CSV table of C-alpha atoms in Angstrom, one decimal:
chain,number,residue,atom,x,y,z
A,193,MET,CA,183.8,115.3,155.3
A,194,GLY,CA,182.4,111.9,154.3
A,195,ALA,CA,180.2,109.5,156.3
A,196,TYR,CA,183.2,107.5,157.5
A,197,ASP,CA,185.0,110.6,158.7
A,198,VAL,CA,182.1,111.4,161.0
A,199,VAL,CA,182.0,107.8,162.3
A,200,PHE,CA,185.7,107.8,162.8
A,201,ARG,CA,185.7,111.1,164.8
A,202,GLN,CA,182.6,110.4,166.8
A,203,VAL,CA,183.1,106.7,167.5
A,204,PHE,CA,186.5,105.1,166.6
A,205,ALA,CA,188.7,108.1,167.6
A,206,ARG,CA,187.2,107.9,171.1
A,207,MET,CA,187.7,104.1,171.4
A,208,ASP,CA,190.8,102.3,172.5
A,209,PRO,CA,192.7,101.8,169.2
A,210,GLU,CA,193.2,98.1,169.6
A,211,ARG,CA,189.5,97.6,170.5
A,212,ALA,CA,188.6,99.6,167.4
A,213,HIS,CA,190.8,97.4,165.3
A,214,HIS,CA,189.2,94.2,166.5
A,215,LEU,CA,185.7,95.7,165.8
A,216,ALA,CA,186.8,96.5,162.3
A,217,VAL,CA,188.2,93.0,161.8
A,218,SER,CA,184.9,91.5,163.0
A,219,VAL,CA,183.0,93.6,160.4
A,220,ILE,CA,185.4,92.6,157.6
A,221,ARG,CA,185.2,89.0,158.5
A,222,ALA,CA,181.5,89.1,158.4
A,223,ILE,CA,181.4,90.1,154.7
A,224,PRO,CA,182.0,86.6,153.4
A,225,ARG,CA,180.2,84.9,156.3
A,226,LEU,CA,177.0,86.8,155.3
A,227,GLY,CA,177.5,85.9,151.7
A,228,LEU,CA,178.2,89.5,150.7
A,229,THR,CA,181.5,89.1,149.0
A,230,GLY,CA,180.2,89.2,145.4
A,231,LEU,CA,177.9,92.1,146.1
A,232,VAL,CA,180.7,94.2,147.7
A,233,ARG,CA,183.1,93.3,144.9
A,234,ARG,CA,180.8,94.8,142.3
A,235,PHE,CA,181.7,98.2,143.8
A,236,THR,CA,185.3,97.6,144.6
A,237,ALA,CA,186.9,95.4,141.9
A,238,PRO,CA,190.0,97.1,140.4
A,239,ASP,CA,190.0,98.1,136.8
A,240,PRO,CA,191.5,95.3,134.7
A,241,SER,CA,194.1,97.7,133.3
A,242,LEU,CA,195.8,97.8,136.8
A,243,ALA,CA,196.8,94.1,136.7
A,244,VAL,CA,200.5,93.5,137.4
A,245,GLU,CA,202.7,90.5,136.7
A,246,ALA,CA,205.5,90.1,139.3
A,247,MET,CA,207.4,87.1,140.8
A,248,GLY,CA,205.6,84.8,138.5
A,249,LEU,CA,202.3,85.9,140.0
A,250,ARG,CA,199.4,87.9,138.6
A,251,PHE,CA,198.2,90.7,140.9
A,252,GLU,CA,194.8,92.2,139.9
A,253,SER,CA,196.1,95.6,141.0
A,254,PRO,CA,199.3,96.9,142.4
A,255,PHE,CA,197.6,97.9,145.7
A,256,GLY,CA,197.6,95.5,148.7
A,257,MET,CA,197.1,95.3,152.4
A,258,ALA,CA,200.4,95.4,154.3
A,259,ALA,CA,201.3,93.0,157.0
A,260,GLY,CA,200.0,93.9,160.5
A,261,PHE,CA,196.3,94.1,159.9
A,262,ASP,CA,195.5,90.4,159.4
A,263,LYS,CA,198.0,88.7,161.8
A,264,ASP,CA,196.4,85.3,161.8
A,265,ALA,CA,195.0,85.1,158.2
A,266,GLU,CA,191.4,85.4,159.2
A,267,SER,CA,190.3,88.4,157.1
A,268,ILE,CA,191.8,87.6,153.7
A,269,ARG,CA,188.5,87.2,151.8
A,270,GLY,CA,186.9,90.2,153.5
A,271,LEU,CA,189.9,92.4,152.6
A,272,TRP,CA,189.7,91.1,149.0
A,273,ALA,CA,186.0,92.0,148.9
A,274,LEU,CA,187.0,95.6,149.9
A,275,GLY,CA,189.3,95.9,146.8
A,276,PHE,CA,192.8,94.9,147.9
A,277,GLY,CA,194.7,93.1,145.2
A,278,HIS,CA,196.9,91.2,147.6
A,279,VAL,CA,196.9,90.6,151.3
A,280,GLU,CA,200.1,90.1,153.3
A,281,ILE,CA,199.2,88.3,156.5
A,282,GLY,CA,201.2,88.3,159.7
A,283,THR,CA,203.7,88.9,161.1
A,284,VAL,CA,203.5,85.3,162.0
A,285,THR,CA,206.0,83.5,164.4
A,286,ALA,CA,206.7,79.8,164.7
A,287,ILE,CA,205.6,79.9,168.3
A,288,ALA,CA,202.3,81.5,169.2
A,289,GLN,CA,202.7,84.6,171.4
A,290,GLU,CA,200.6,87.2,173.2
A,291,GLY,CA,202.8,90.1,172.1
A,292,ASN,CA,203.7,93.1,174.3
A,293,PRO,CA,201.6,94.3,177.3
A,294,ARG,CA,198.7,96.7,176.6
A,295,PRO,CA,198.3,99.5,175.8
A,296,ARG,CA,200.4,99.0,172.7
A,297,LEU,CA,198.7,100.9,169.9
A,298,PHE,CA,198.4,104.7,169.8
A,299,ARG,CA,196.9,107.1,167.4
A,300,LEU,CA,198.5,110.4,166.5
A,301,LEU,CA,195.5,112.1,165.0
A,302,ALA,CA,197.1,115.4,164.0
A,303,ASP,CA,199.6,113.4,161.9
A,304,ARG,CA,197.3,110.7,160.6
A,305,ALA,CA,199.8,108.3,162.1
A,306,VAL,CA,200.0,105.4,164.5
A,307,ILE,CA,202.6,104.2,167.0
A,308,ASN,CA,202.5,100.5,167.7
A,309,ARG,CA,204.5,98.1,169.9
A,310,MET,CA,202.3,95.1,169.3
A,311,GLY,CA,205.2,92.6,169.4
A,312,PHE,CA,204.1,90.1,166.8
A,313,ASN,CA,201.0,89.0,168.7
A,314,ASN,CA,199.7,85.9,166.8
A,315,ARG,CA,198.5,82.4,167.2
A,316,GLY,CA,201.5,80.8,165.5
A,317,ALA,CA,202.6,79.7,162.1
A,318,ALA,CA,200.7,76.4,162.2
A,319,HIS,CA,197.4,78.1,162.8
A,320,ALA,CA,198.0,80.7,160.1
A,321,ALA,CA,199.1,78.1,157.6
A,322,GLU,CA,195.8,76.3,158.0
A,323,ASN,CA,193.8,79.5,157.4
A,324,VAL,CA,195.9,80.4,154.4
A,325,ARG,CA,195.5,76.8,153.0
A,326,ARG,CA,191.7,77.2,153.2
A,327,GLU,CA,191.7,80.7,151.6
A,328,ALA,CA,194.2,79.7,148.9
A,329,ALA,CA,191.8,77.0,147.7
A,330,ARG,CA,189.1,79.6,146.9
A,331,ARG,CA,188.6,81.0,143.4
A,332,PRO,CA,188.7,83.9,142.7
A,333,ARG,CA,191.0,85.2,145.5
A,334,PRO,CA,193.8,87.8,146.1
A,335,ILE,CA,197.4,87.0,146.1
A,336,ILE,CA,198.3,85.9,149.6
A,337,GLY,CA,201.7,86.7,151.2
A,338,ALA,CA,202.9,85.5,154.5
A,339,ASN,CA,205.1,87.7,156.6
A,340,ILE,CA,207.3,85.8,159.1
A,341,GLY,CA,209.3,87.0,162.1
A,342,LYS,CA,211.3,85.8,165.1
A,343,SER,CA,209.5,84.3,168.1
A,344,ARG,CA,210.1,86.4,171.1
A,345,VAL,CA,211.2,83.5,173.3
A,346,VAL,CA,213.8,82.4,170.8
A,347,ALA,CA,217.3,83.9,171.2
A,348,VAL,CA,218.8,85.8,168.3
A,349,GLU,CA,221.5,83.2,167.8
A,350,ASP,CA,218.7,80.6,167.3
A,351,ALA,CA,216.7,82.8,164.9
A,352,VAL,CA,217.6,80.8,161.8
A,353,ALA,CA,215.9,77.6,163.0
A,354,ASP,CA,212.9,79.7,164.1
A,355,TYR,CA,212.4,81.3,160.7
A,356,ARG,CA,213.0,78.0,159.0
A,357,GLU,CA,210.0,76.5,160.9
A,358,SER,CA,207.7,79.3,159.9
A,359,ALA,CA,208.8,79.0,156.3
A,360,ARG,CA,208.4,75.2,156.3
A,361,LEU,CA,204.7,75.6,157.4
A,362,LEU,CA,203.7,78.6,155.2
A,363,ALA,CA,205.7,78.3,152.0
A,364,PRO,CA,203.5,75.4,150.7
A,365,VAL,CA,200.3,77.4,151.1
A,366,ALA,CA,201.2,81.1,150.6
A,367,ASP,CA,202.0,82.8,147.2
A,368,TYR,CA,205.1,84.5,148.7
A,369,LEU,CA,207.0,84.8,151.9
A,370,ALA,CA,208.2,88.1,153.4
A,371,VAL,CA,211.0,87.8,155.9
A,372,ASN,CA,210.6,90.5,158.6
A,373,VAL,CA,213.9,91.5,160.2
A,374,SER,CA,212.9,95.1,160.6
A,375,SER,CA,210.2,95.5,163.2
A,376,PRO,CA,211.4,97.6,166.2
A,377,ASN,CA,209.1,95.7,168.7
A,378,THR,CA,211.0,92.4,169.1
A,379,PRO,CA,214.3,92.7,171.0
A,380,GLY,CA,217.3,92.1,168.8
A,381,LEU,CA,215.3,91.6,165.6
A,382,ARG,CA,216.6,94.6,163.7
A,383,GLY,CA,220.1,93.4,164.3
A,384,LEU,CA,219.3,90.5,161.9
A,385,GLN,CA,219.5,93.1,159.0
A,386,ASP,CA,223.3,92.9,159.5
A,387,GLU,CA,224.7,91.1,156.4
A,388,ALA,CA,226.6,88.5,158.4
A,389,LEU,CA,223.4,87.4,160.3
A,390,LEU,CA,220.9,88.0,157.4
A,391,GLY,CA,222.7,85.8,154.9
A,392,PRO,CA,222.4,82.4,156.8
A,393,LEU,CA,218.8,83.3,157.8
A,394,LEU,CA,217.8,83.9,154.2
A,395,ASP,CA,219.6,80.7,153.1
A,396,ALA,CA,217.4,78.7,155.5
A,397,VAL,CA,214.2,80.4,154.4
A,398,LEU,CA,215.0,79.9,150.7
A,399,GLU,CA,215.8,76.3,151.3
A,400,GLU,CA,212.4,75.7,152.9
A,401,ALA,CA,210.5,77.9,150.5
A,402,GLY,CA,211.5,76.0,147.4
A,403,SER,CA,209.7,77.6,144.4
A,404,THR,CA,207.7,80.0,146.6
A,405,PRO,CA,209.0,83.6,146.1
A,406,VAL,CA,210.8,85.1,149.1
A,407,LEU,CA,211.2,88.8,149.9
A,408,VAL,CA,212.9,90.7,152.7
A,409,LYS,CA,211.3,93.6,154.5
A,410,ILE,CA,213.7,96.4,155.6
A,411,ALA,CA,213.6,99.3,158.0
A,412,PRO,CA,213.4,103.0,156.9
A,413,ASP,CA,216.1,103.7,159.6
A,414,LEU,CA,218.9,102.0,157.7
A,415,ASP,CA,221.6,104.2,156.3
A,416,ASP,CA,222.4,104.3,152.6
A,417,GLU,CA,225.3,101.9,152.9
A,418,SER,CA,223.2,99.3,154.8
A,419,ILE,CA,220.4,99.6,152.3
A,420,ASP,CA,222.8,99.0,149.4
A,421,ALA,CA,224.3,96.0,151.3
A,422,VAL,CA,220.9,94.4,151.9
A,423,ALA,CA,219.9,95.0,148.3
A,424,ARG,CA,223.1,93.3,147.1
A,425,LEU,CA,222.5,90.4,149.4
A,426,ALA,CA,218.9,89.9,148.4
A,427,VAL,CA,219.8,89.9,144.7
A,428,GLY,CA,222.8,87.7,145.3
A,429,LYS,CA,220.9,85.1,147.3
A,430,GLY,CA,218.2,84.9,144.7
A,431,LEU,CA,215.4,86.5,146.6
A,432,SER,CA,212.4,87.6,144.5
A,433,GLY,CA,212.2,91.1,146.0
A,434,ILE,CA,212.5,93.7,148.7
A,435,ILE,CA,209.8,95.4,150.7
A,436,ALA,CA,210.6,99.0,151.6
A,437,THR,CA,209.8,99.9,154.4
A,438,ASN,CA,208.7,98.9,157.8
A,439,THR,CA,207.8,101.3,160.6
A,440,THR,CA,210.3,103.9,161.9
A,441,ILE,CA,211.7,104.5,165.4
A,442,GLY,CA,212.1,108.1,164.5
A,443,ARG,CA,209.8,110.9,165.8
A,444,GLY,CA,210.9,113.9,163.8
A,445,GLY,CA,208.6,116.5,162.3
A,446,LEU,CA,205.4,115.4,164.1
A,447,ALA,CA,202.5,117.9,164.5
A,448,THR,CA,201.1,116.0,167.5
A,449,ASP,CA,201.7,117.5,170.9
A,450,PRO,CA,205.1,116.2,172.1
A,451,ALA,CA,203.6,115.2,175.4
A,452,ILE,CA,201.2,112.8,173.7
A,453,VAL,CA,204.0,111.3,171.6
A,454,GLU,CA,206.2,110.9,174.7
A,455,ALA,CA,203.3,109.3,176.6
A,456,ALA,CA,202.8,106.7,173.8
A,457,GLY,CA,206.4,105.6,174.4
A,458,ALA,CA,208.5,103.2,172.3
A,459,GLY,CA,207.3,101.5,169.2
A,460,GLY,CA,207.2,101.8,165.4
A,461,LEU,CA,205.7,104.9,163.8
A,462,SER,CA,203.6,104.5,160.7
A,463,GLY,CA,201.4,106.6,158.5
A,464,ALA,CA,201.8,110.0,156.8
A,465,PRO,CA,205.1,111.0,158.6
A,466,LEU,CA,206.8,108.0,157.1
A,467,LYS,CA,206.1,109.0,153.5
A,468,GLU,CA,209.2,110.9,152.5
A,469,ARG,CA,211.7,108.5,154.1
A,470,SER,CA,210.0,105.5,152.6
A,471,LEU,CA,210.1,107.1,149.2
A,472,GLU,CA,213.8,107.8,149.6
A,473,VAL,CA,214.5,104.2,150.6
A,474,LEU,CA,212.4,103.0,147.7
A,475,ARG,CA,214.5,105.0,145.2
A,476,ARG,CA,217.7,103.8,146.8
A,477,VAL,CA,216.6,100.2,146.6
A,478,ARG,CA,215.4,100.6,143.0
A,479,ALA,CA,218.8,102.0,142.0
A,480,ALA,CA,220.6,99.0,143.6
A,481,VAL,CA,218.6,96.2,142.0
A,482,PRO,CA,217.9,95.0,138.4
A,483,ALA,CA,215.1,96.8,136.6
A,484,ASP,CA,212.8,93.8,136.6
A,485,TYR,CA,213.4,93.1,140.3
A,486,CYS,CA,210.2,93.2,142.5
A,487,VAL,CA,210.2,96.1,144.9
A,488,ILE,CA,207.1,96.6,147.1
A,489,ALA,CA,206.7,100.1,148.5
A,490,VAL,CA,204.9,100.6,151.8
A,491,GLY,CA,205.0,103.5,154.3
A,492,GLY,CA,202.9,106.7,154.3
A,493,ILE,CA,200.7,105.7,151.3
A,494,ASP,CA,197.3,107.4,151.7
A,495,THR,CA,196.0,108.5,148.4
A,496,ALA,CA,196.0,107.3,144.8
A,497,GLU,CA,198.5,110.1,144.1
A,498,ASP,CA,200.8,108.6,146.8
A,499,ALA,CA,200.6,105.2,145.2
A,500,ALA,CA,201.2,106.6,141.7
A,501,GLU,CA,204.3,108.4,143.0
A,502,ARG,CA,205.7,105.1,144.4
A,503,LEU,CA,205.0,103.3,141.1
A,504,ALA,CA,206.7,106.1,139.2
A,505,ALA,CA,209.7,105.9,141.5
A,506,GLY,CA,210.1,102.2,140.6
A,507,ALA,CA,207.8,100.3,142.9
A,508,THR,CA,206.4,97.1,141.4
A,509,LEU,CA,203.6,97.0,143.9
A,510,VAL,CA,202.4,99.2,146.8
A,511,GLN,CA,200.9,98.4,150.2
A,512,GLY,CA,199.2,100.3,152.9
A,513,TYR,CA,197.7,99.8,156.3
A,514,THR,CA,197.7,102.9,158.6
A,515,ALA,CA,195.6,105.1,156.2
A,516,PHE,CA,192.9,102.3,156.3
A,517,LEU,CA,192.2,103.3,159.9
A,518,TYR,CA,191.6,106.9,158.9
A,519,ARG,CA,190.0,106.4,155.4
A,520,GLY,CA,187.7,103.4,156.2
A,521,PRO,CA,186.4,100.5,154.2
A,522,GLY,CA,186.2,102.4,150.9
A,523,TRP,CA,189.9,103.2,150.9
A,524,ALA,CA,191.2,100.4,148.6
A,525,ARG,CA,188.5,101.4,146.1
A,526,GLN,CA,189.4,105.0,146.3
A,527,VAL,CA,193.1,104.2,145.6
A,528,THR,CA,192.5,101.8,142.7
A,529,ARG,CA,189.9,104.0,141.1
A,530,GLY,CA,192.3,106.9,141.4
A,531,LEU,CA,195.2,105.0,139.9
A,532,ALA,CA,193.0,104.0,136.9
A,533,ARG,CA,192.1,107.7,136.4
A,534,ILE,CA,195.8,108.8,136.7
A,535,ARG,CA,196.9,106.2,134.2
A,536,ALA,CA,194.1,107.0,131.8
A,537,THR,CA,195.0,110.7,132.0
A,538,THR,CA,198.7,110.0,131.5
A,539,ALA,CA,198.0,107.8,128.5
A,540,VAL,CA,195.9,110.6,126.8
A,541,ARG,CA,198.8,113.0,127.2
């Protein structure tokens, strides 16, 4: 058991999950504020052999922070200091919103998992765009993606204009846009994955994005036919990639006491239990798109071996979030160092 494991079990695991998250964010934001970015990066910088070219962008490693951690683009430089090759901020909505009532974040310790029903709490696309603009001007820096979703007060039939506004604000400053139509925590949102609704929405985002790459993030709960349909649509519309996957509404195979799971209630499940399904969806998506098409794998990635498995299954890039809560600030370094070792070993063979 490492030092962080002790801290997690004795401190963070006994703290309200959302309060613990805000404490962690404060520490990460303090890294650049205290002038420690360069010092920390000496220990966390990925091996140059891990660099990836995708969507016309150069990622210094395939491993990045998934959307959900840095909702308002306030921790980008601190996360880069910790070793993440890219940071996907958000989910951001055109209209600032508080999200769902608390409590809305729950740990399933026995499963190394989390249930969340945050509901896209964020300060709005204009606020995030200004933060991204500032961070994008720094050198060196990570690749910055902006994940956009539907404002809760906007009806589903008005979603196109809502996404268009977020894209208009964020496309000029972000390196790529991710269209989130797969969170289970905004009423009606997942219905936008239907081909008839998704097509016009993607057209609007692409129009605003211009030369900025656009990807769509899909749910692990789609059936095979729907996965294939979204993949065909994404390729046909000229999107730059697909992110597979978001959180799941499923609760199967959990080790946590069912009473604890039931008490947590509705929301998206992330973490280790999502691993197998996310891998299945990744393989399905990869088989449905061109070989050079960007596919970002996310869901249940914990170790370097998990990341390597996704890359071997056809992922261009990989992202994580939930394991960060359990592994601590050294997690990105552990994953990238492990990936470099795995690749070196494979090359020798």
